[in-house]
Each structure stands twice: as structure tokens, then as C-alpha cells.
Coordinates of C-alpha atoms and ligand atoms in Angstrom, one line a residue:
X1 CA 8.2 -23.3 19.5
X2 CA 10.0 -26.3 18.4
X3 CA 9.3 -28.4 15.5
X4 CA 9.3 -32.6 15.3
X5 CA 8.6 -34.7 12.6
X6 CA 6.9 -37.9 12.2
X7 CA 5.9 -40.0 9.6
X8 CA 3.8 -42.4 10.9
X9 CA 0.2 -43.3 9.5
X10 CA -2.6 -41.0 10.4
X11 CA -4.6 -43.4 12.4
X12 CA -1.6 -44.2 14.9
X13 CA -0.4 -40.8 15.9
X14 CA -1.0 -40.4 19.8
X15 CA -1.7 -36.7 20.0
X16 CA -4.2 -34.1 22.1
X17 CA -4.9 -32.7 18.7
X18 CA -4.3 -33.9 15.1
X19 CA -4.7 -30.9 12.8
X20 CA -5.9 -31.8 9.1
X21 CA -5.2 -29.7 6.5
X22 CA -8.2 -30.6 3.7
X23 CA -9.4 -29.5 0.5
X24 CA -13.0 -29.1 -0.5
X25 CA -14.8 -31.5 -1.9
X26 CA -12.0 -34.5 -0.7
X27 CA -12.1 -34.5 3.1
X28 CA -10.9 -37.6 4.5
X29 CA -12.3 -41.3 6.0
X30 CA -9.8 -40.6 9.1
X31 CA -12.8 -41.1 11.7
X32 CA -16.4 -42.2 11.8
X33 CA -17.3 -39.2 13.5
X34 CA -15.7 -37.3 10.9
X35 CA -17.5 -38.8 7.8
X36 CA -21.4 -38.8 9.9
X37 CA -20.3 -35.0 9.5
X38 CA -19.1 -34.9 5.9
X39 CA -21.9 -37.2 5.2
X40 CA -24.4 -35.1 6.8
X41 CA -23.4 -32.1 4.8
X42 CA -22.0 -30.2 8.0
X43 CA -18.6 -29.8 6.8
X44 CA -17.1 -29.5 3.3
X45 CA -13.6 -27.9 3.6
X46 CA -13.9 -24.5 2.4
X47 CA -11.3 -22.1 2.5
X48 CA -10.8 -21.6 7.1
X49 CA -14.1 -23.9 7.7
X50 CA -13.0 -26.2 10.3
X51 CA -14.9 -29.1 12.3
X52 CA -13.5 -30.5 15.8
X53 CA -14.1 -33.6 16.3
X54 CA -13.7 -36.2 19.8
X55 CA -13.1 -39.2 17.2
X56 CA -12.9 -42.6 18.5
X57 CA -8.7 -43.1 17.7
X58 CA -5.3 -42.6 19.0
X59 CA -5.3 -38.7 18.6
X60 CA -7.9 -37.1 21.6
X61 CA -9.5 -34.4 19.2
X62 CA -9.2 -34.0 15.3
X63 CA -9.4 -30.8 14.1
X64 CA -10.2 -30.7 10.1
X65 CA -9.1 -27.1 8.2
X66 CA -10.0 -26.4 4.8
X67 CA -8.3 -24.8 2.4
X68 CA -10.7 -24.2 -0.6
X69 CA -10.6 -25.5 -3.6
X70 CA -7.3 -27.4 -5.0
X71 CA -6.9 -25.5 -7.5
X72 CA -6.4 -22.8 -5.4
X73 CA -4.0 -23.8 -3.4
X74 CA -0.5 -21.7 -2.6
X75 CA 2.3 -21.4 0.3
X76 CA 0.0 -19.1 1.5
X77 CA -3.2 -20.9 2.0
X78 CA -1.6 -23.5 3.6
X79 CA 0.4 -21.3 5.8
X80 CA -2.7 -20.0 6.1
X81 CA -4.6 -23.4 7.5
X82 CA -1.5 -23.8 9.6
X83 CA -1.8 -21.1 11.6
X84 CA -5.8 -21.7 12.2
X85 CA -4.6 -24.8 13.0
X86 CA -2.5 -23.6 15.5
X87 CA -4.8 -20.7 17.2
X88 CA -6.9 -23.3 17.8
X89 CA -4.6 -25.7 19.6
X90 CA -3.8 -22.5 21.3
X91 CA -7.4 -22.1 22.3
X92 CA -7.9 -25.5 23.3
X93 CA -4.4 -25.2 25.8
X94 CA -2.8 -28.3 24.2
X95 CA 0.8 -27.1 24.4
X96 CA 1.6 -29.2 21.6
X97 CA -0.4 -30.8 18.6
X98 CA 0.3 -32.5 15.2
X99 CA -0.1 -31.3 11.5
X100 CA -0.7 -33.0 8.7
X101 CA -2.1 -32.2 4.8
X102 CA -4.3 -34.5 3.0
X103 CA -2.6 -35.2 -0.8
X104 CA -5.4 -32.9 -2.1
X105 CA -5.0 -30.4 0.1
X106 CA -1.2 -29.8 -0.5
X107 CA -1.2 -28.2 -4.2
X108 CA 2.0 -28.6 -6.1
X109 CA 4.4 -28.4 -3.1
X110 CA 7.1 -29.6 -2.8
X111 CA 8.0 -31.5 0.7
X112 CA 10.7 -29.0 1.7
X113 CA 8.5 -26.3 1.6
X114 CA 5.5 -27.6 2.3
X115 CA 7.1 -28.7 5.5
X116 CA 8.8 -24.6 5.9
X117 CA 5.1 -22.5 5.1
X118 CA 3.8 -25.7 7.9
X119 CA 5.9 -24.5 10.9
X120 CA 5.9 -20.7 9.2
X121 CA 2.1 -20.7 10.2
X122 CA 2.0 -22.5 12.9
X123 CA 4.3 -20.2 14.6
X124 CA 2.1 -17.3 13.3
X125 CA -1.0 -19.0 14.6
X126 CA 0.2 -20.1 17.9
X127 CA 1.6 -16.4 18.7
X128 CA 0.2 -14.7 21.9
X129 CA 1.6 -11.8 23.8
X130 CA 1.6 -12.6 27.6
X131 CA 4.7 -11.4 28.7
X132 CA 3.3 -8.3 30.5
X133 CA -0.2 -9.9 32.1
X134 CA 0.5 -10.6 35.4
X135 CA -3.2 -12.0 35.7
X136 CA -4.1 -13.3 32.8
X137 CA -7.9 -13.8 32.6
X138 CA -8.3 -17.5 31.1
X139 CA -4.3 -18.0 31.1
X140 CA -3.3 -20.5 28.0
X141 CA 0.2 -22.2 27.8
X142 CA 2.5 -21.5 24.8
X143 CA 2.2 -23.8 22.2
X144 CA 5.7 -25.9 22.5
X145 CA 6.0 -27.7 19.7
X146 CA 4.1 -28.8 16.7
X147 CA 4.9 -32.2 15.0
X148 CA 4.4 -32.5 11.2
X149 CA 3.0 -36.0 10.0
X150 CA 4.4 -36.6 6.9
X151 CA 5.2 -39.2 4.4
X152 CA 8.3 -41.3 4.5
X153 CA 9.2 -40.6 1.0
X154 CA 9.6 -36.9 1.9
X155 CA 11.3 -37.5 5.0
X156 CA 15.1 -35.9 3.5
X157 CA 13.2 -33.0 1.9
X158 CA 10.7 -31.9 4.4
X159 CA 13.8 -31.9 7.0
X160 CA 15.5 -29.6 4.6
X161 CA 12.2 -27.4 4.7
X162 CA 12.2 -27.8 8.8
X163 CA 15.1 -26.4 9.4
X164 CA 14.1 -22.9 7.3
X165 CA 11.1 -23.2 9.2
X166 CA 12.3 -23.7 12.3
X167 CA 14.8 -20.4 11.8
X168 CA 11.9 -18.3 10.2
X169 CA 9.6 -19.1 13.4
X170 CA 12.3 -17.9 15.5
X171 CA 12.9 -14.9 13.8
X172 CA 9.3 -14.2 13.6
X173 CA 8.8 -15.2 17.0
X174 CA 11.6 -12.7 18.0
X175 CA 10.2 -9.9 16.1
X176 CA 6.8 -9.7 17.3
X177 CA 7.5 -10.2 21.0
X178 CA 9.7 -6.7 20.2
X179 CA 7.3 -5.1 18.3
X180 CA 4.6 -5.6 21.2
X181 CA 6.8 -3.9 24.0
X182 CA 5.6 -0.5 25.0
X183 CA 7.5 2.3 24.4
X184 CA 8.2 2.6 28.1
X185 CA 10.2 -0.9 28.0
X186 CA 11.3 -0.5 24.5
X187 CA 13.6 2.3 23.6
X188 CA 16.4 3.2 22.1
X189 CA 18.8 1.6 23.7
X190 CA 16.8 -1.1 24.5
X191 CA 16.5 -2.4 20.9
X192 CA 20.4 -1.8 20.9
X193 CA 20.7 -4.2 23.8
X194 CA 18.9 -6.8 21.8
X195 CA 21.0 -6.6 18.7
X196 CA 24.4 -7.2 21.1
X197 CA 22.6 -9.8 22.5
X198 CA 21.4 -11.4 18.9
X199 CA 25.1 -10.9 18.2
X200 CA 26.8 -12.5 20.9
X201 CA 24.6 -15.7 20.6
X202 CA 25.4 -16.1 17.1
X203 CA 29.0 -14.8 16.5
X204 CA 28.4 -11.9 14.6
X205 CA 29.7 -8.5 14.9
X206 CA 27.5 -5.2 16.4
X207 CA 28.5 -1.8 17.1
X208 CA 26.2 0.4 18.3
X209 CA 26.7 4.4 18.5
X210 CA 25.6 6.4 21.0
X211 CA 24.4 10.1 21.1
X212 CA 27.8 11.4 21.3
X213 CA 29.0 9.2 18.3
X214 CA 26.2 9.9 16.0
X215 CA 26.9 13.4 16.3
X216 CA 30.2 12.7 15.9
X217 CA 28.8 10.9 12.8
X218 CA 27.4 13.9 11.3
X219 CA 24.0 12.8 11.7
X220 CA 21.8 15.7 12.0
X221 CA 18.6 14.4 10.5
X222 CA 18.5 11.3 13.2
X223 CA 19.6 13.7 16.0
X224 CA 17.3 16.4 15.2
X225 CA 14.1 14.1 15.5
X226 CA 16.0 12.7 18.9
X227 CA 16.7 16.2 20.4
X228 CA 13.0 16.2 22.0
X229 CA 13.5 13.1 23.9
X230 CA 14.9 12.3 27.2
X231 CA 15.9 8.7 26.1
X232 CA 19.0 9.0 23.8
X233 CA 19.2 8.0 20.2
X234 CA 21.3 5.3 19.2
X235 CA 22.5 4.0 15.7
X236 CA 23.1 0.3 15.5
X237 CA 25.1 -1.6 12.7
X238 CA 24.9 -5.2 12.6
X239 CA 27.5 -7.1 10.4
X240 CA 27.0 -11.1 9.0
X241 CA 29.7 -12.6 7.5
X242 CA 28.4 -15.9 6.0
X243 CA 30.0 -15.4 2.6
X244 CA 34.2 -14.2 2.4
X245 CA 34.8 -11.0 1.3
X246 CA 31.7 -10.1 -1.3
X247 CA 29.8 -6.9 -0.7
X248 CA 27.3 -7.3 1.6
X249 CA 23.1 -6.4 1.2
X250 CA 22.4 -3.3 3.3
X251 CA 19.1 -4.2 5.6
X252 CA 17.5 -1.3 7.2
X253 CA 14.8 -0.5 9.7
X254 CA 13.2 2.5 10.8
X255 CA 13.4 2.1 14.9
X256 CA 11.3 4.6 15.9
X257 CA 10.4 3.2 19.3
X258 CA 7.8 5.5 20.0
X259 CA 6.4 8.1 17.1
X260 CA 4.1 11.2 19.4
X261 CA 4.5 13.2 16.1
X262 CA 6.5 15.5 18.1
X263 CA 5.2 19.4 17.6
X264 CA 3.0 17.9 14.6
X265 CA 1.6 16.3 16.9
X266 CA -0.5 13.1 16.1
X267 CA -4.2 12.8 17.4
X268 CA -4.8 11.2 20.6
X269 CA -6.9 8.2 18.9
X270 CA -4.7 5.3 18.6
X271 CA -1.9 6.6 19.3
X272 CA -0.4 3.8 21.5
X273 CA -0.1 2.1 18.4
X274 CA 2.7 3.8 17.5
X275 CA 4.7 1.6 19.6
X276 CA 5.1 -0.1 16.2
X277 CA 6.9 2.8 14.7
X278 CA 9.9 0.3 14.8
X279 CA 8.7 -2.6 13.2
X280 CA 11.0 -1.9 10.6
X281 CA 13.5 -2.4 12.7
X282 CA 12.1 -5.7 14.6
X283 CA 12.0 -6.8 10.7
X284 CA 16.0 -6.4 10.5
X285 CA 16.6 -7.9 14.2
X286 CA 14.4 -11.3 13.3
X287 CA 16.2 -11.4 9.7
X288 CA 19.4 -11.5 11.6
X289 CA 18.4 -14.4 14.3
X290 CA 17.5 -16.3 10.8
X291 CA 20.8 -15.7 9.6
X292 CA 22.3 -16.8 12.7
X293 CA 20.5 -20.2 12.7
X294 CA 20.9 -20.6 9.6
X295 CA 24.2 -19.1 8.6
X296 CA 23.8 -19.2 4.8
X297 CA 26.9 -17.9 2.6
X298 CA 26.2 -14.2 1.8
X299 CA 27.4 -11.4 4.1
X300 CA 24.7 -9.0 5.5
X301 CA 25.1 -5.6 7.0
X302 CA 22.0 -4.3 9.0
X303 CA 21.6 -0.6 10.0
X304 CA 19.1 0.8 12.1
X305 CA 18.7 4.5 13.4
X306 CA 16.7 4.4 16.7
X307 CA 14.9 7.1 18.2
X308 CA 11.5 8.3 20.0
X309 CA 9.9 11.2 18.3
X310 CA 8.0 13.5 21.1
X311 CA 7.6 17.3 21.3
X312 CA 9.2 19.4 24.1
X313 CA 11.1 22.5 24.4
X314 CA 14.1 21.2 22.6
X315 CA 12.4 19.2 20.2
X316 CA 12.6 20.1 16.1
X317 CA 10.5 22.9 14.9
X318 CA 8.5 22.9 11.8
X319 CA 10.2 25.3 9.5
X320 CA 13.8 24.0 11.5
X321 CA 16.8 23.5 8.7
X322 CA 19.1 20.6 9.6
X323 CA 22.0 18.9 8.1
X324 CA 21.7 15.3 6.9
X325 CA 24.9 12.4 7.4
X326 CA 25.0 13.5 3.3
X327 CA 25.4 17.1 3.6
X328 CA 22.2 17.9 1.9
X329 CA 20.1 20.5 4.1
X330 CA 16.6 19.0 4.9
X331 CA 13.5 21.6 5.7
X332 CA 11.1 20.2 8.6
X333 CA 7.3 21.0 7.2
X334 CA 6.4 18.5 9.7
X335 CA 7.7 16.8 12.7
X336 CA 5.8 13.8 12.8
X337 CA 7.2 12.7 9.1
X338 CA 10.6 11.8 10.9
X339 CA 11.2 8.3 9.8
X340 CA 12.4 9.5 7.0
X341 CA 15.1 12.0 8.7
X342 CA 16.7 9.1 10.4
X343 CA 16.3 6.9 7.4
X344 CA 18.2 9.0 5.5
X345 CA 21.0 9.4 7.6
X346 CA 21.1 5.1 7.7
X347 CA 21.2 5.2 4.0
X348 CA 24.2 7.8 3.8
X349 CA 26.4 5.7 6.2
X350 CA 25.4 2.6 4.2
X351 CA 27.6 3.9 1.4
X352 CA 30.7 2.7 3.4
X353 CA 29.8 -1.3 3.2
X354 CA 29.6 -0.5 -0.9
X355 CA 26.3 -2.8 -0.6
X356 CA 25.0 -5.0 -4.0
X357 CA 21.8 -4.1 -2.7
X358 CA 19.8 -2.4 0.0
X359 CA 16.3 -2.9 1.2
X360 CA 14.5 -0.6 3.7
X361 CA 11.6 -1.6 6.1
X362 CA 9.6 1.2 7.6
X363 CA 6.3 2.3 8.8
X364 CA 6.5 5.4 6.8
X365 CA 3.1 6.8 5.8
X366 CA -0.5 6.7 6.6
X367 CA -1.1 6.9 2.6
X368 CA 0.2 3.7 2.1
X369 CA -2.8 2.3 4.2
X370 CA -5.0 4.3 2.0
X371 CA -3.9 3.0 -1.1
X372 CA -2.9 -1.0 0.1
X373 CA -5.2 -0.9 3.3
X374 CA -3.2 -4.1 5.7
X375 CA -3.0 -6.9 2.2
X376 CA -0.2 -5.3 0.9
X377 CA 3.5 -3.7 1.4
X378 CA 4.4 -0.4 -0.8
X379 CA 7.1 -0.5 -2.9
X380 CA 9.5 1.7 -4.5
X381 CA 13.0 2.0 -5.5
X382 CA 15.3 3.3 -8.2
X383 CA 16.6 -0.3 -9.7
X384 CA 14.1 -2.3 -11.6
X385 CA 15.6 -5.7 -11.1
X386 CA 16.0 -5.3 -7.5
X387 CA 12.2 -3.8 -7.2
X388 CA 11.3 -7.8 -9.2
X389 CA 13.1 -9.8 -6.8
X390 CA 12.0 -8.1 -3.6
X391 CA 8.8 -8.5 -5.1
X392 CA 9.6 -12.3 -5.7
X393 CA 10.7 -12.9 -2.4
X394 CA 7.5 -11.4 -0.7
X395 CA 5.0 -13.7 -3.1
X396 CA 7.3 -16.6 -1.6
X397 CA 6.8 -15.7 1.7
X398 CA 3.0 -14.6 1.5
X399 CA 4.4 -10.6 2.3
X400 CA 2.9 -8.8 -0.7
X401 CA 4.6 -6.5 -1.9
X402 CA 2.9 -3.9 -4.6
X403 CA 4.8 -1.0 -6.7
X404 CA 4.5 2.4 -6.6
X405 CA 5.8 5.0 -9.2
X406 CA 9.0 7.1 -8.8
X407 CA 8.7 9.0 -11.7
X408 CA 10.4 12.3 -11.9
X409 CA 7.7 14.2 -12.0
X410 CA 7.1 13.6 -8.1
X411 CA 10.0 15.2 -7.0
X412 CA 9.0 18.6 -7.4
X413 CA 6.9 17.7 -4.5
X414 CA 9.9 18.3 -2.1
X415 CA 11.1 21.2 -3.5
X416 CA 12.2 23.6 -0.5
X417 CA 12.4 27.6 -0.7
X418 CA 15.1 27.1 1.8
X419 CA 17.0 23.9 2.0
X420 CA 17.9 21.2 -0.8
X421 CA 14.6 18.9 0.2
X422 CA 11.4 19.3 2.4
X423 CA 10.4 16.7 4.3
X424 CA 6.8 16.8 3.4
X425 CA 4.8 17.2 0.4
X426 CA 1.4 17.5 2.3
X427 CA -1.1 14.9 1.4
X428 CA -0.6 14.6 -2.1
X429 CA 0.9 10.9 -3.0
X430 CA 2.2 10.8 0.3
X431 CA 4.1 7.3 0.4
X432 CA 5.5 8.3 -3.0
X433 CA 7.0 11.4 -1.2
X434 CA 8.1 9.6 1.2
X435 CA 10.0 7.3 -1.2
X436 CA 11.5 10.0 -3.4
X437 CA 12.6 11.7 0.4
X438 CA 14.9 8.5 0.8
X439 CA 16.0 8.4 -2.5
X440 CA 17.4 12.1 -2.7
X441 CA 20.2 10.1 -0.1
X442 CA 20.8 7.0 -2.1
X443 CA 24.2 7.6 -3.4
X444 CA 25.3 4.6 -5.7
X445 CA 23.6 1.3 -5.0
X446 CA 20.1 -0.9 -6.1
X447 CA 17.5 0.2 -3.3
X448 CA 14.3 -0.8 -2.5
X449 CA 12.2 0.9 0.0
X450 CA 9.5 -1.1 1.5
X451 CA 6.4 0.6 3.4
X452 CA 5.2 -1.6 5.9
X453 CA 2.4 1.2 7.7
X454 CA -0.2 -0.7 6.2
X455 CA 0.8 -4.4 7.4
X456 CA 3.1 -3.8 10.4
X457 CA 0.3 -4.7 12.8
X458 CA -3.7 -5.7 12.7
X459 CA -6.1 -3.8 14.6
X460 CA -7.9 -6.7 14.9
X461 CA -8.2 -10.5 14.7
X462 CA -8.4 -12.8 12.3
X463 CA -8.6 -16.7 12.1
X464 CA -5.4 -17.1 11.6
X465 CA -4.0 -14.3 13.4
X466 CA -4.0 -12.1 16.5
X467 CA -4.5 -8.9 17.1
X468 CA -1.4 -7.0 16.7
X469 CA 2.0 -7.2 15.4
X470 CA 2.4 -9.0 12.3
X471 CA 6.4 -9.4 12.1
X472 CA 6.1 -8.6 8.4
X473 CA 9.7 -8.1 7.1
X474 CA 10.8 -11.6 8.0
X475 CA 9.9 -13.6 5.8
X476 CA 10.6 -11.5 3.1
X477 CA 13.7 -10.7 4.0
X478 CA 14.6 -14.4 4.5
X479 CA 13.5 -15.6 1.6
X480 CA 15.3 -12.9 -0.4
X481 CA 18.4 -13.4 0.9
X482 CA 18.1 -17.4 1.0
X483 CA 17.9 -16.9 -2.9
X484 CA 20.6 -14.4 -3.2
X485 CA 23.1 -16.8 -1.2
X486 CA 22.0 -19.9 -3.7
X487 CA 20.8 -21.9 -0.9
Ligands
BES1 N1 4.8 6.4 11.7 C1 4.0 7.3 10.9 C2 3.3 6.5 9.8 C3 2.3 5.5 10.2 C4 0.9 5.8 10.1 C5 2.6 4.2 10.7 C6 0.0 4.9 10.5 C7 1.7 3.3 11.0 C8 0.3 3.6 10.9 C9 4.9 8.3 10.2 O1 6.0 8.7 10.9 C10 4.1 9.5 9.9 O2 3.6 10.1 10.9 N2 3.9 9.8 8.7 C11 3.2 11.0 8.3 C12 3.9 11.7 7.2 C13 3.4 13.0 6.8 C14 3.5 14.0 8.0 C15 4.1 13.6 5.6 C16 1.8 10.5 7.8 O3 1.7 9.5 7.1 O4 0.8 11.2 8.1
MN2 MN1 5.5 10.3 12.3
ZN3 ZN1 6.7 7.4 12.3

């Protein structure tokens, strides 16, 4: 999806679809057949109410999109409208269709982002997965491009804001056409493909290990959840140099491309949907086409340990003692909490970039969706000014993130008669065990460990967004970074 701008008046813009963004109460004289309907009481812009109209001007439909009331009104709501807007031009097969926000309707935005959440939403909206249909029942282009009406005083600004957007979409776009592939399509060294790809186009540097190498490696945690599996394993590092010689920030994404459970095995309910066992690592990949695009001044090192997880005769055993990248011993209690064995393993070899910081993104635990449900992202980490910006970056980006404690006290959950650490602590505070798992094999830098179970993918759909993969991750992690490199 490309973006255009325009800043013509309303009334002129030639269009199949003129999306308005409006707030309650001040809906707008843009059409008589808009205000018979505001006058009749049909339509009074409340939060996702919209009214499509076959007005009498230069654009062939209106579509009107509330947004609530204006004192309401964040990034998010709007990003929010946006992508209505969008799911609707989808709907309507329009291929392309203009935006715009009403003065009432836009909060205290500023142009530049105003014009970013615009194209960050209509990129969300306009999303549909149709690679794989090769007979789509009621077949509906792509959406092409989206042109923001805006005013000619925040012409400079909102092309500042476009250009973020335009990377974000991308990214975002990238992301959740991975996510979606099956597990069949999608493996290991598939998602290694795609990060040699992402770094030839943009000039950065990838290595990618294979199973030979990360044995070499000392990797034992990744390799012992890969030893069930026919496809290999492999461990990909992806480096960004936008800023000298600095230490980098460590990105890392659990890419477990398909997650069976392995002997622990999973129930058969739902299980396809752990195809998204690597949206963590999607997350890192789209961060890195943003970087790419937008080449900010910070240098970025992305790790991700990629792996199926299926039971067989050589897969890992409960009870099994292995031997992490770290050296600490690691008891299997269960075979299907393996994102955290490979996760491990990526944290260790971070400790030779020296990272500032280090964020992880993984679909770790079914308890975070207990205690978050799909609104928010679990957080946890061992370095409290790291844990506020992360947290920062995910209001800005509308990617909630909330905290979790890592007290002490949890640890004993891991305890192991056996080896140094367990991998599970049964059900008890599950994503917190998860956490303290990872941080056992932090060794000297700020982490934070985000678990994105909860808010990877939707079961189902929602105004403003399909059914499926969310691409969470990549927003946050643009936005965090954006800050970090002062741009
Ligand atoms: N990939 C799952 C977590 C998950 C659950 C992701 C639901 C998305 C939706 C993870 O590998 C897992 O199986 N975790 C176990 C850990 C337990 C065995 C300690 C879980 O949450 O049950
Ligand atoms: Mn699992
Ligand atoms: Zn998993």
C-alpha cells in the first residue's frame, strides 16, 4: 500500500471513496445527503458508527467514521477510525480511497503524526490474506493506495509523519503476510530466507547458522527442542548499522514456526494456530524493513532462534537434562514450554554485541492470555527504566504493554532437583515463570521481555481488524527505537 497526499478542499477531491474521520456531536455540512441523516438523528459519530453515503459531489461515496467524543481522542482512536475506514474501502473493492479528519475529530495531534497513526491504520484496516486462495469466493483487490486530505499549513509536517507511516505499513504489512503462512510453507529456514532477503534489499548485514553451526555454537537448549523435527533449526543474526560504532539494542523473537507441543503434546483444538508461534520473530523481521526504509542513526542487532517443536522418536523427553549456550543445565518438565529453551540460548549469544538494551518478543504462555486476555502485552524485565520506556513506546504505538512482577520470591518456582533451572513451574504465575526462565540467562544488560501470546493474533474480527495476525511488535519496536536514535 502506498500513501499520497493532498491538500485540496474537501468538496473537490475526485475519489471512489472519501473517508471522514468525525467526532460526535460535530459531524460535518460536507453533503446534503449527509446532513438529511445527521439531521434526521440517524448518525451522530460515536466511537466506529459510520454512515455511507452516494452524496451528490466530486467523491462517488462518503463514508463518515466516528471517533467518540473529543475529548477522547488518542493515536489510537484515530488509528482506530483509519483502519474502519480502510476495511471498508476494502469491502467496497475500491483499490484506493482518501482520508481525511474533521478539526474536531483530530484531538491534539500534531500533523506529523496524525498523518503516521493515518496510514498506520489504514494499512491495518486494509490487510487481507489472499495469497494462498486460489478461488477466492467474492475476490476483492488490495487496497493500493490511500491519499490523506490534509491542510496546506501541515503540508511539511504531515510529510515528515508519511514517511514513518509509510515504513511502519511496510513493516507491518511484511509481518503479517509471515505470520499467516502455514507451518508447511513457513519453516525454519524459510524465515532465514526472508531475513537474507530483507538484508540484501536494504544493505545490511545477515548471517544465518545452520544445524551444524549452532551446535557448534553450543546451543543445546535450541537444538534439543529442534531434535524432533525433520526441518532443521536455524539461528539468524541480523545486524543495522545506522549509527557508527555505539553498542547496538539486541531485538529478539521467538521463531517457533510451528509449536505441536512436542511429547507435552498440545490438544488438538486450535492447534493450527500455532503457526503464530513465531510472531515474535515476524515482529523483529518487520522492525528491520522499518529500519531499512527508514535508516535512522542507531545500530540494531536482531537475533532469532528458529525451530518447529513436534514429538517423535528423537524428540526431547520430559525429565531430559540439556545444556544451555550459557552453560547452565536446564531440566525439561515439559516439552511444549520450548520458547523459552531457544530464547535462552539467543539471549546468551547476545552477550557478544555488549547491547544498551535488549527487548524480547514471544508467544510465551497461555497465562498471559488469562491475566491480559488480547488488549494487552505482558511485561517483565530486570531494569526499571528500560521496563518505562518499552512501556512508553507501546502507548505511542497503541501496543499496550502492562507489567508483571519479577520479584525474588518467584524464582523458587524453577528450582530443579537435578539441573540449575526447570523449565516449568506448572500453572502457577505461569508468564512470570516464564520471565524469570529468561532472565536466569541474562548476563549483563537492561532486558525487557515482552509476551505477545495474548495479542499475536485475533480469533476473530473486529471493525477495524481481521481475523488473524495482528503484527504486534512493530510498532512498538519502531517507535522505541525512533526515540532512542533522537529522530
Ligand atoms: N506457544 C505457547 C504459548 C501460546 C499459548 C501462544 C497460546 C499463543 C497462544 C508456548 O510454547 C507454550 O506452550 N507455553 C506453555 C508453557 C507451559 C508448558 C509452562 C503454556 O503456556 O501452556
Ligand atoms: Mn509450547
Ligand atoms: Zn510455543
Amino acid at each position: 500500500m502506498k500513501s499520497l497526499m493532498s491538500t485540496k478542499p474537501l468538496e473537490s477531491v475526485e475519489t471512489p471513496l472519501l473517508a471522514l474521520i468525525v467526532a460526535q456531536g460535530s459531524t460535518t455540512a460536507i453533503d446534503p445527503g449527509v446532513e438529511r441523516a445527521v439531521a434526521a438523528g440517524d448518525y451522530k459519530g460515536k466511537k466506529d458508527e459510520t454512515l455511507l453515503v452516494y452524496g451528490s459531489g466530486k467523491a462517488q461515496r462518503i463514508l463518515l467514521v466516528g471517533i467518540g467524543k473529543t475529548n477522547e481522542i488518542t493515536r489510537s482512536s484515530i488509528r482506530r477510525a483509519a483502519a474502519i475506514a480502510a476495511r471498508r474501502a476494502r469491502g467496497l473493492g475500491t483499490k484506493t480511497f482518501s482520508l481525511a479528519v474533521t478539526k474536531e475529530a483530530r484531538g491534539s495531534l500534531g500533523a506529523a503524526e496524525l498523518a503516521q497513526v493515518l496510514i498506520e491504520g489504514a494499512a491495518q484496516g486494509g490487510w487481507q490474506f489472499t495469497e494462498l486462495k486460489k478461488q477466492p469466493e467474492d475476490p476483492k483487490p488490495d487496497i493500493e493506495s490511500v491519499e490523506l486530505v490534509i491542510e496546506a499549513a501541515d503540508k511539511e509536517q504531515a510529510a515528515r509523519g508519511r514517511r514513518i507511516g509509510d515504513a511502519i505499513a511496510a513493516g507491518y504489512l511484511f509481518t503479517r503476510n509471515l505470520q499467516m503462512l502455514p507451518g508447511n510453507v513457513c519453516t525454519p529456514s524459510y524465515l532465514a530466507e526472508q531475513a537474507q532477503k530483507l538484508a540484501a534489499a536494504h544493505g545490511f548485514k545477515a548471517t544465518v547458522l545452520d544445524k551444524a553451526q549452532i551446535k557448534k555454537e553450543g546451543m543445546g537448549a535450541l537444538l534439543a527442542v529442534a531434535q524432533g523435527s525433520a526441518e532443521e533449526p536455524r539461528f539468524i543474526v541480523l545486524e543495522y548499522q545506522g549509527g557508527g560504532t555505539g553498542a547496538p539494542i539486541a531485538l529478539i523473537g521467538k521463531g517457533v514456526t510451528f509449536d505441536s507441543g512436542g511429547i507435552s503434546i498440545k490438544p488438538a483444538a486450535n492447534m493450527e494456530d500455532m503457526k503464530f508461534d513465531k510472531s515474535g520473530a515476524t515482529a523483529v523481521l518487520g522492525a528491520f524493513e522499518v529500519l531499512g526504509r527508514l535508516k535512522p542513526k542507531i545500530n540494531v542487532v536482531g537475533l532469532i532462534p528458529a525451530t518447529e517443536n513436534l514429538p517423535s522418536g528423537t524428540a526431547m523427553k520430559p525429565g531430559d537434562v540439556v545444556k544451555s549456550h550459557l552453560g547452565k543445565t536446564i531440566e525439561i518438565i515439559n516439552t511444549d514450554a520450548e520458547g523459552r529453551l531457544i530464547l535462552c540460548d539467543a539471549l546468551s549469544y547476545a552477550r557478544r554485541f555488549k547491547p544498551v538494551a535488549a527487548i524480547d518478543a514471544a508467544t510465551l504462555t497461555g497465562a498471559v492470555v488469562i491475566a491480559l486476555g488480547h488488549h494487552a502485552i505482558g511485561m517483565l524485565g530486570n531494569d526499571e527504566p528500560l521496563l518505562a520506556e518499552v512501556r512508553d513506546a507501546g502507548e505511542r504505538a497503541g501496543e499496550r504493554c502492562w507489567p508483571l512482577p519479577l520479584w525474588d520470591d518467584y524464582r523458587e518456582l524453577l528450582k530443579s532437583d537435578v539441573a540449575d533451572v526447570k523449565n516449568s513451574g506448572g500453572r502457577a504465575a505461569g508468564t512470570i515463570a516464564g520471565a524469570w526462565f529468561l532472565r536466569e540467562f541474562v548476563d549483563g544488560f537492561p532486558w525487557v521481555h515482552l509476551d505477545i501470546a495474548g495479542t499475536a493474533y485475533l480469533e476473530g474480527e473486529g471493525p477495524s481488524h481481521a481475523k488473524g495476525p495482528t503484527a504486534i511488535g512493530v510498532r512498538l519496536f519502531t517507535e522505541f527505537l525512533l526515540k532512542r536514535a533522537g529522530a
